[in-house]
C-alpha cells in the first residue's frame, strides 16, 4: 500500500530474502507503536542465513527509507534472537523498550 518500501534478494532468479517497512494505521498498532514510525519486517530463507544477505538488505532498505523521507523505523524482536539483535544494532537500531522476552528497537533517520 502507499508508503510501503521493500527490497528483495535473489539468487539464481529465486527470492532468498526480503525486508520491508510499512506505516500502520492506528487500529492496527499495538499500544507501544507510534503511527508516525515505519515498522520493519525482514526474512531470510534458512539456507542463506549467515551469508550477510540480511545485512545487505538492511543497508539497502535504510537508504531507500532515507531517500523517501522516512523519519524513523522501528521493530520488535525476541531477546533470544541474538543474531537478529546484532544485525539491527550494526545498522544503528537502539533499544527503546523491553517487555518480557521481547525488545522494541528504533532507528532515527
Short mmCIF file of N, CA, C and O in Angstrom, two decimals:
data_model
loop_
_atom_site.label_atom_id
_atom_site.label_comp_id
_atom_site.label_asym_id
_atom_site.label_seq_id
_atom_site.Cartn_x
_atom_site.Cartn_y
_atom_site.Cartn_z
N UNK A 1 0.84 -1.18 0.00
CA UNK A 1 0.00 0.00 0.00
C UNK A 1 0.88 1.24 0.00
O UNK A 1 2.09 1.15 0.21
N UNK A 2 0.27 2.39 -0.17
CA UNK A 2 1.02 3.63 -0.24
C UNK A 2 1.92 3.78 0.99
O UNK A 2 1.49 3.54 2.11
N UNK A 3 3.18 4.14 0.75
CA UNK A 3 4.13 4.32 1.83
C UNK A 3 4.99 3.11 2.13
O UNK A 3 5.99 3.21 2.83
N UNK A 4 4.59 1.93 1.64
CA UNK A 4 5.40 0.74 1.85
C UNK A 4 6.70 0.84 1.06
O UNK A 4 6.71 1.37 -0.06
N UNK A 5 7.77 0.32 1.64
CA UNK A 5 9.06 0.25 0.96
C UNK A 5 9.57 -1.17 1.15
O UNK A 5 9.36 -1.78 2.20
N UNK A 6 10.28 -1.70 0.15
CA UNK A 6 10.81 -3.03 0.32
C UNK A 6 11.93 -3.34 -0.65
O UNK A 6 12.06 -2.70 -1.69
N UNK A 7 12.72 -4.34 -0.27
CA UNK A 7 13.79 -4.84 -1.11
C UNK A 7 13.76 -6.37 -1.03
O UNK A 7 13.38 -6.95 -0.02
N UNK A 8 14.18 -7.00 -2.13
CA UNK A 8 14.21 -8.46 -2.23
C UNK A 8 15.58 -8.88 -2.72
O UNK A 8 16.11 -8.28 -3.66
N UNK A 9 16.14 -9.91 -2.11
CA UNK A 9 17.39 -10.51 -2.57
C UNK A 9 17.07 -11.79 -3.32
O UNK A 9 16.20 -12.56 -2.90
N UNK A 10 17.76 -11.99 -4.42
CA UNK A 10 17.55 -13.20 -5.23
C UNK A 10 18.88 -13.90 -5.46
O UNK A 10 19.93 -13.26 -5.49
N UNK A 11 18.82 -15.20 -5.61
CA UNK A 11 19.96 -15.99 -6.04
C UNK A 11 19.46 -16.90 -7.16
O UNK A 11 18.48 -17.61 -7.00
N UNK A 12 20.12 -16.81 -8.30
CA UNK A 12 19.73 -17.60 -9.48
C UNK A 12 18.26 -17.39 -9.84
O UNK A 12 17.55 -18.34 -10.19
N UNK A 13 17.82 -16.14 -9.70
CA UNK A 13 16.45 -15.80 -10.08
C UNK A 13 15.39 -16.19 -9.07
O UNK A 13 14.20 -15.98 -9.31
N UNK A 14 15.79 -16.70 -7.92
CA UNK A 14 14.83 -17.11 -6.89
C UNK A 14 14.96 -16.20 -5.67
O UNK A 14 16.08 -15.91 -5.23
N UNK A 15 13.84 -15.74 -5.12
CA UNK A 15 13.91 -14.89 -3.93
C UNK A 15 14.47 -15.68 -2.74
O UNK A 15 14.07 -16.84 -2.52
N UNK A 16 15.42 -15.07 -2.04
CA UNK A 16 16.01 -15.72 -0.87
C UNK A 16 15.82 -14.90 0.41
O UNK A 16 16.06 -15.40 1.50
N UNK A 17 15.42 -13.63 0.26
CA UNK A 17 15.24 -12.77 1.42
C UNK A 17 14.47 -11.53 1.01
O UNK A 17 14.47 -11.14 -0.16
N UNK A 18 13.81 -10.93 2.00
CA UNK A 18 13.09 -9.68 1.76
C UNK A 18 13.08 -8.86 3.04
O UNK A 18 13.11 -9.41 4.14
N UNK A 19 13.07 -7.55 2.87
CA UNK A 19 12.95 -6.63 4.00
C UNK A 19 12.02 -5.50 3.55
O UNK A 19 12.10 -5.06 2.41
N UNK A 20 11.14 -5.08 4.44
CA UNK A 20 10.20 -4.03 4.06
C UNK A 20 9.77 -3.23 5.28
O UNK A 20 9.95 -3.66 6.41
N UNK A 21 9.25 -2.06 5.01
CA UNK A 21 8.67 -1.23 6.05
C UNK A 21 7.24 -0.87 5.67
O UNK A 21 6.89 -0.81 4.49
N UNK A 22 6.46 -0.62 6.70
CA UNK A 22 5.06 -0.23 6.49
C UNK A 22 4.65 0.70 7.61
O UNK A 22 5.01 0.52 8.76
N UNK A 23 3.87 1.72 7.24
CA UNK A 23 3.21 2.57 8.23
C UNK A 23 1.85 1.95 8.50
O UNK A 23 1.05 1.78 7.58
N UNK A 24 1.59 1.61 9.74
CA UNK A 24 0.33 1.00 10.11
C UNK A 24 -0.66 2.07 10.57
O UNK A 24 -0.27 3.12 11.07
N UNK A 25 -1.93 1.77 10.40
CA UNK A 25 -3.00 2.66 10.87
C UNK A 25 -3.19 2.46 12.37
O UNK A 25 -2.83 1.42 12.92
N UNK A 26 -3.76 3.46 13.02
CA UNK A 26 -3.95 3.41 14.47
C UNK A 26 -4.60 2.11 14.94
O UNK A 26 -4.19 1.53 15.93
N UNK A 27 -5.63 1.64 14.23
CA UNK A 27 -6.34 0.44 14.67
C UNK A 27 -5.54 -0.84 14.44
O UNK A 27 -5.93 -1.91 14.89
N UNK A 28 -4.40 -0.75 13.76
CA UNK A 28 -3.55 -1.92 13.51
C UNK A 28 -2.35 -1.98 14.47
O UNK A 28 -1.63 -2.96 14.48
N UNK A 29 -2.15 -0.93 15.23
CA UNK A 29 -0.95 -0.81 16.06
C UNK A 29 -1.17 -1.33 17.47
O UNK A 29 -2.27 -1.26 18.01
N UNK A 30 -0.10 -1.81 18.07
CA UNK A 30 -0.13 -2.14 19.48
C UNK A 30 0.03 -0.84 20.27
O UNK A 30 0.44 0.18 19.70
N UNK A 31 -0.25 -0.85 21.55
CA UNK A 31 -0.13 0.39 22.34
C UNK A 31 1.29 0.96 22.39
O UNK A 31 1.46 2.14 22.68
N UNK A 32 2.31 0.16 22.09
CA UNK A 32 3.69 0.66 22.16
C UNK A 32 4.17 1.26 20.85
O UNK A 32 5.25 1.83 20.80
N UNK A 33 3.40 1.11 19.79
CA UNK A 33 3.83 1.59 18.48
C UNK A 33 3.40 3.03 18.23
O UNK A 33 2.41 3.50 18.76
N UNK A 34 4.16 3.71 17.40
CA UNK A 34 3.92 5.10 17.02
C UNK A 34 3.46 5.11 15.57
O UNK A 34 4.17 4.62 14.69
N UNK A 35 2.28 5.64 15.27
CA UNK A 35 1.78 5.62 13.89
C UNK A 35 2.63 6.42 12.92
O UNK A 35 2.55 6.23 11.72
N UNK A 36 3.51 7.30 13.42
CA UNK A 36 4.38 8.08 12.55
C UNK A 36 5.71 7.41 12.25
O UNK A 36 6.56 8.00 11.59
N UNK A 37 5.88 6.19 12.74
CA UNK A 37 7.15 5.47 12.56
C UNK A 37 6.89 4.20 11.76
O UNK A 37 6.00 3.42 12.09
N UNK A 38 7.68 4.01 10.71
CA UNK A 38 7.56 2.81 9.88
C UNK A 38 8.01 1.59 10.68
O UNK A 38 8.93 1.66 11.48
N UNK A 39 7.35 0.46 10.44
CA UNK A 39 7.67 -0.79 11.12
C UNK A 39 8.40 -1.70 10.15
O UNK A 39 7.97 -1.87 9.00
N UNK A 40 9.49 -2.29 10.61
CA UNK A 40 10.34 -3.16 9.79
C UNK A 40 9.96 -4.63 9.94
O UNK A 40 9.65 -5.09 11.04
N UNK A 41 10.02 -5.34 8.84
CA UNK A 41 9.95 -6.80 8.83
C UNK A 41 11.06 -7.28 7.89
O UNK A 41 11.35 -6.64 6.88
N UNK A 42 11.68 -8.39 8.24
CA UNK A 42 12.75 -8.95 7.42
C UNK A 42 12.72 -10.46 7.55
O UNK A 42 12.41 -10.99 8.63
N UNK A 43 13.02 -11.13 6.46
CA UNK A 43 13.09 -12.58 6.48
C UNK A 43 14.14 -13.07 5.49
O UNK A 43 14.25 -12.52 4.39
N UNK A 44 14.89 -14.08 5.89
CA UNK A 44 15.91 -14.68 5.05
C UNK A 44 15.70 -16.19 5.11
O UNK A 44 15.55 -16.75 6.21
N UNK A 45 15.66 -16.86 3.95
CA UNK A 45 15.48 -18.30 3.96
C UNK A 45 16.63 -18.94 4.74
O UNK A 45 17.76 -18.46 4.74
N UNK A 46 16.33 -20.02 5.42
CA UNK A 46 17.29 -20.62 6.35
C UNK A 46 18.62 -20.95 5.70
O UNK A 46 19.68 -20.72 6.28
N UNK A 47 18.61 -21.45 4.48
CA UNK A 47 19.86 -21.85 3.82
C UNK A 47 20.78 -20.67 3.49
O UNK A 47 21.96 -20.86 3.22
N UNK A 48 20.25 -19.44 3.55
CA UNK A 48 21.04 -18.25 3.22
C UNK A 48 21.47 -17.46 4.46
O UNK A 48 22.19 -16.48 4.34
N UNK A 49 21.04 -17.89 5.62
CA UNK A 49 21.39 -17.17 6.84
C UNK A 49 22.89 -17.31 7.12
O UNK A 49 23.49 -18.33 6.82
N UNK A 50 23.48 -16.25 7.66
CA UNK A 50 24.90 -16.25 7.96
C UNK A 50 25.77 -15.88 6.78
O UNK A 50 26.99 -15.95 6.85
N UNK A 51 25.18 -15.46 5.69
CA UNK A 51 25.92 -15.09 4.48
C UNK A 51 25.84 -13.59 4.19
O UNK A 51 26.09 -13.16 3.07
N UNK A 52 25.44 -12.79 5.18
CA UNK A 52 25.36 -11.33 5.09
C UNK A 52 24.25 -10.82 4.18
O UNK A 52 24.20 -9.65 3.83
N UNK A 53 23.34 -11.70 3.79
CA UNK A 53 22.21 -11.29 2.95
C UNK A 53 21.33 -10.30 3.71
O UNK A 53 20.94 -9.26 3.19
N UNK A 54 21.04 -10.60 4.97
CA UNK A 54 20.22 -9.70 5.78
C UNK A 54 20.86 -8.34 5.94
O UNK A 54 20.18 -7.32 5.88
N UNK A 55 22.16 -8.32 6.13
CA UNK A 55 22.87 -7.05 6.28
C UNK A 55 22.80 -6.22 5.00
O UNK A 55 22.60 -5.01 5.04
N UNK A 56 22.97 -6.87 3.86
CA UNK A 56 22.87 -6.16 2.58
C UNK A 56 21.47 -5.58 2.39
O UNK A 56 21.31 -4.44 1.96
N UNK A 57 20.45 -6.38 2.73
CA UNK A 57 19.08 -5.89 2.61
C UNK A 57 18.83 -4.70 3.53
O UNK A 57 18.21 -3.71 3.14
N UNK A 58 19.31 -4.81 4.77
CA UNK A 58 19.11 -3.72 5.72
C UNK A 58 19.75 -2.43 5.21
O UNK A 58 19.14 -1.37 5.29
N UNK A 59 20.97 -2.53 4.69
CA UNK A 59 21.64 -1.33 4.16
C UNK A 59 20.82 -0.70 3.05
O UNK A 59 20.63 0.52 3.02
N UNK A 60 20.33 -1.52 2.14
CA UNK A 60 19.54 -1.01 1.02
C UNK A 60 18.22 -0.41 1.49
O UNK A 60 17.81 0.66 1.03
N UNK A 61 17.55 -1.09 2.41
CA UNK A 61 16.25 -0.60 2.88
C UNK A 61 16.40 0.71 3.67
O UNK A 61 15.60 1.63 3.49
N UNK A 62 17.41 0.80 4.51
CA UNK A 62 17.62 2.04 5.27
C UNK A 62 17.90 3.20 4.32
O UNK A 62 17.35 4.29 4.48
N UNK A 63 18.70 2.97 3.31
CA UNK A 63 18.98 4.04 2.33
C UNK A 63 17.72 4.41 1.56
O UNK A 63 17.44 5.59 1.33
N UNK A 64 16.95 3.43 1.16
CA UNK A 64 15.68 3.68 0.47
C UNK A 64 14.74 4.50 1.35
O UNK A 64 14.12 5.46 0.89
N UNK A 65 14.67 4.16 2.62
CA UNK A 65 13.81 4.89 3.56
C UNK A 65 14.28 6.34 3.72
O UNK A 65 13.46 7.26 3.73
N UNK A 66 15.59 6.53 3.83
CA UNK A 66 16.12 7.90 3.94
C UNK A 66 15.71 8.72 2.73
O UNK A 66 15.27 9.86 2.86
N UNK A 67 15.92 8.16 1.55
CA UNK A 67 15.58 8.89 0.32
C UNK A 67 14.09 9.18 0.23
O UNK A 67 13.68 10.17 -0.37
N UNK A 68 13.27 8.32 0.82
CA UNK A 68 11.82 8.51 0.78
C UNK A 68 11.33 9.47 1.86
O UNK A 68 10.13 9.77 1.94
N UNK A 69 12.24 9.94 2.72
CA UNK A 69 11.84 10.88 3.76
C UNK A 69 11.28 10.25 5.02
O UNK A 69 10.68 10.94 5.85
N UNK A 70 11.49 8.95 5.20
CA UNK A 70 11.04 8.28 6.43
C UNK A 70 11.88 8.82 7.58
O UNK A 70 13.09 8.93 7.47
N UNK A 71 11.23 9.17 8.69
CA UNK A 71 11.97 9.78 9.81
C UNK A 71 12.50 8.77 10.80
O UNK A 71 13.46 9.04 11.51
N UNK A 72 11.88 7.58 10.87
CA UNK A 72 12.33 6.55 11.81
C UNK A 72 11.74 5.20 11.42
O UNK A 72 10.69 5.13 10.78
N UNK A 73 12.44 4.14 11.83
CA UNK A 73 11.99 2.77 11.61
C UNK A 73 12.05 2.06 12.95
O UNK A 73 13.01 2.20 13.70
N UNK A 74 11.01 1.28 13.26
CA UNK A 74 11.03 0.51 14.50
C UNK A 74 10.82 -0.97 14.18
O UNK A 74 10.38 -1.34 13.08
N UNK A 75 11.12 -1.80 15.16
CA UNK A 75 10.91 -3.24 15.02
C UNK A 75 10.78 -3.82 16.41
O UNK A 75 11.18 -3.21 17.40
N UNK A 76 10.22 -5.00 16.48
CA UNK A 76 10.14 -5.74 17.73
C UNK A 76 10.67 -7.14 17.46
O UNK A 76 10.33 -7.75 16.44
N UNK A 77 11.53 -7.62 18.34
CA UNK A 77 12.10 -8.96 18.20
C UNK A 77 12.27 -9.57 19.58
O UNK A 77 12.10 -8.89 20.59
N UNK A 78 12.62 -10.83 19.59
CA UNK A 78 12.85 -11.53 20.85
C UNK A 78 14.29 -11.36 21.32
O UNK A 78 15.21 -11.36 20.50
N UNK A 79 14.47 -11.24 22.61
CA UNK A 79 15.82 -11.13 23.17
C UNK A 79 16.63 -12.40 22.92
O UNK A 79 17.86 -12.36 22.90
N UNK A 80 15.97 -13.51 22.71
CA UNK A 80 16.63 -14.78 22.42
C UNK A 80 17.27 -14.80 21.03
O UNK A 80 18.15 -15.61 20.75
N UNK A 81 16.85 -13.88 20.15
CA UNK A 81 17.32 -13.88 18.76
C UNK A 81 18.59 -13.02 18.65
O UNK A 81 18.58 -11.92 18.11
N UNK A 82 19.68 -13.55 19.18
CA UNK A 82 20.92 -12.78 19.26
C UNK A 82 21.47 -12.39 17.89
O UNK A 82 22.04 -11.31 17.73
N UNK A 83 21.30 -13.25 16.91
CA UNK A 83 21.78 -12.93 15.56
C UNK A 83 21.06 -11.71 15.01
O UNK A 83 21.68 -10.79 14.48
N UNK A 84 19.74 -11.69 15.17
CA UNK A 84 18.96 -10.54 14.69
C UNK A 84 19.32 -9.28 15.46
O UNK A 84 19.47 -8.21 14.88
N UNK A 85 19.48 -9.40 16.77
CA UNK A 85 19.84 -8.24 17.58
C UNK A 85 21.16 -7.64 17.12
O UNK A 85 21.29 -6.42 17.00
N UNK A 86 22.13 -8.49 16.84
CA UNK A 86 23.43 -7.98 16.35
C UNK A 86 23.27 -7.28 15.00
O UNK A 86 23.88 -6.24 14.74
N UNK A 87 22.45 -7.85 14.12
CA UNK A 87 22.19 -7.22 12.81
C UNK A 87 21.59 -5.84 12.99
O UNK A 87 22.06 -4.87 12.40
N UNK A 88 20.56 -5.74 13.80
CA UNK A 88 19.89 -4.46 13.99
C UNK A 88 20.82 -3.43 14.64
O UNK A 88 20.87 -2.28 14.21
N UNK A 89 21.55 -3.85 15.64
CA UNK A 89 22.49 -2.92 16.30
C UNK A 89 23.58 -2.46 15.34
O UNK A 89 23.97 -1.29 15.35
N UNK A 90 24.06 -3.36 14.47
CA UNK A 90 25.09 -2.99 13.50
C UNK A 90 24.59 -1.94 12.51
O UNK A 90 25.38 -1.19 11.94
N UNK A 91 23.28 -1.86 12.34
CA UNK A 91 22.70 -0.88 11.41
C UNK A 91 22.13 0.33 12.14
O UNK A 91 21.41 1.13 11.55
N UNK A 92 22.48 0.46 13.43
CA UNK A 92 22.14 1.68 14.15
C UNK A 92 20.88 1.65 14.98
O UNK A 92 20.51 2.66 15.61
N UNK A 93 20.17 0.53 15.01
CA UNK A 93 18.97 0.44 15.84
C UNK A 93 19.37 0.40 17.31
O UNK A 93 20.37 -0.23 17.67
N UNK A 94 18.59 1.06 18.15
CA UNK A 94 18.84 1.05 19.59
C UNK A 94 17.57 0.61 20.31
O UNK A 94 16.45 0.81 19.83
N UNK A 95 17.77 0.02 21.46
CA UNK A 95 16.66 -0.46 22.27
C UNK A 95 15.88 0.71 22.85
O UNK A 95 16.47 1.64 23.39
N UNK A 96 14.55 0.64 22.74
CA UNK A 96 13.71 1.68 23.34
C UNK A 96 12.78 1.12 24.41
O UNK A 96 12.30 1.86 25.25
N UNK A 97 12.52 -0.20 24.36
CA UNK A 97 11.59 -0.78 25.33
C UNK A 97 11.81 -2.28 25.41
O UNK A 97 11.97 -2.94 24.38
N UNK A 98 11.80 -2.80 26.63
CA UNK A 98 11.83 -4.25 26.87
C UNK A 98 10.54 -4.64 27.55
O UNK A 98 10.07 -3.95 28.45
N UNK A 99 10.01 -5.78 27.12
CA UNK A 99 8.81 -6.30 27.77
C UNK A 99 8.90 -7.82 27.71
O UNK A 99 8.83 -8.40 26.63
N UNK A 100 9.07 -8.44 28.85
CA UNK A 100 9.23 -9.89 28.89
C UNK A 100 10.47 -10.30 28.12
O UNK A 100 11.55 -9.77 28.35
N UNK A 101 10.30 -11.20 27.15
CA UNK A 101 11.45 -11.64 26.35
C UNK A 101 11.52 -10.90 25.01
O UNK A 101 12.23 -11.32 24.11
N UNK A 102 10.80 -9.78 24.90
CA UNK A 102 10.81 -9.00 23.68
C UNK A 102 11.48 -7.66 23.85
O UNK A 102 11.61 -7.14 24.96
N UNK A 103 11.93 -7.11 22.74
CA UNK A 103 12.57 -5.80 22.75
C UNK A 103 12.09 -5.02 21.54
O UNK A 103 11.99 -5.56 20.44
N UNK A 104 11.75 -3.76 21.76
CA UNK A 104 11.43 -2.86 20.66
C UNK A 104 12.66 -2.01 20.42
O UNK A 104 13.29 -1.51 21.36
N UNK A 105 13.03 -1.89 19.14
CA UNK A 105 14.20 -1.11 18.75
C UNK A 105 13.78 -0.06 17.73
O UNK A 105 12.75 -0.20 17.06
N UNK A 106 14.61 0.98 17.62
CA UNK A 106 14.27 2.08 16.72
C UNK A 106 15.55 2.65 16.10
O UNK A 106 16.58 2.72 16.74
N UNK A 107 15.40 3.06 14.86
CA UNK A 107 16.46 3.74 14.13
C UNK A 107 15.90 5.07 13.67
O UNK A 107 14.95 5.13 12.90
N UNK A 108 16.48 6.18 14.19
CA UNK A 108 16.08 7.51 13.73
C UNK A 108 16.91 7.85 12.51
O UNK A 108 18.13 7.72 12.52
N UNK A 109 16.22 8.29 11.46
CA UNK A 109 16.91 8.62 10.21
C UNK A 109 17.08 10.09 10.13
O UNK A 109 17.17 10.92 9.83
#
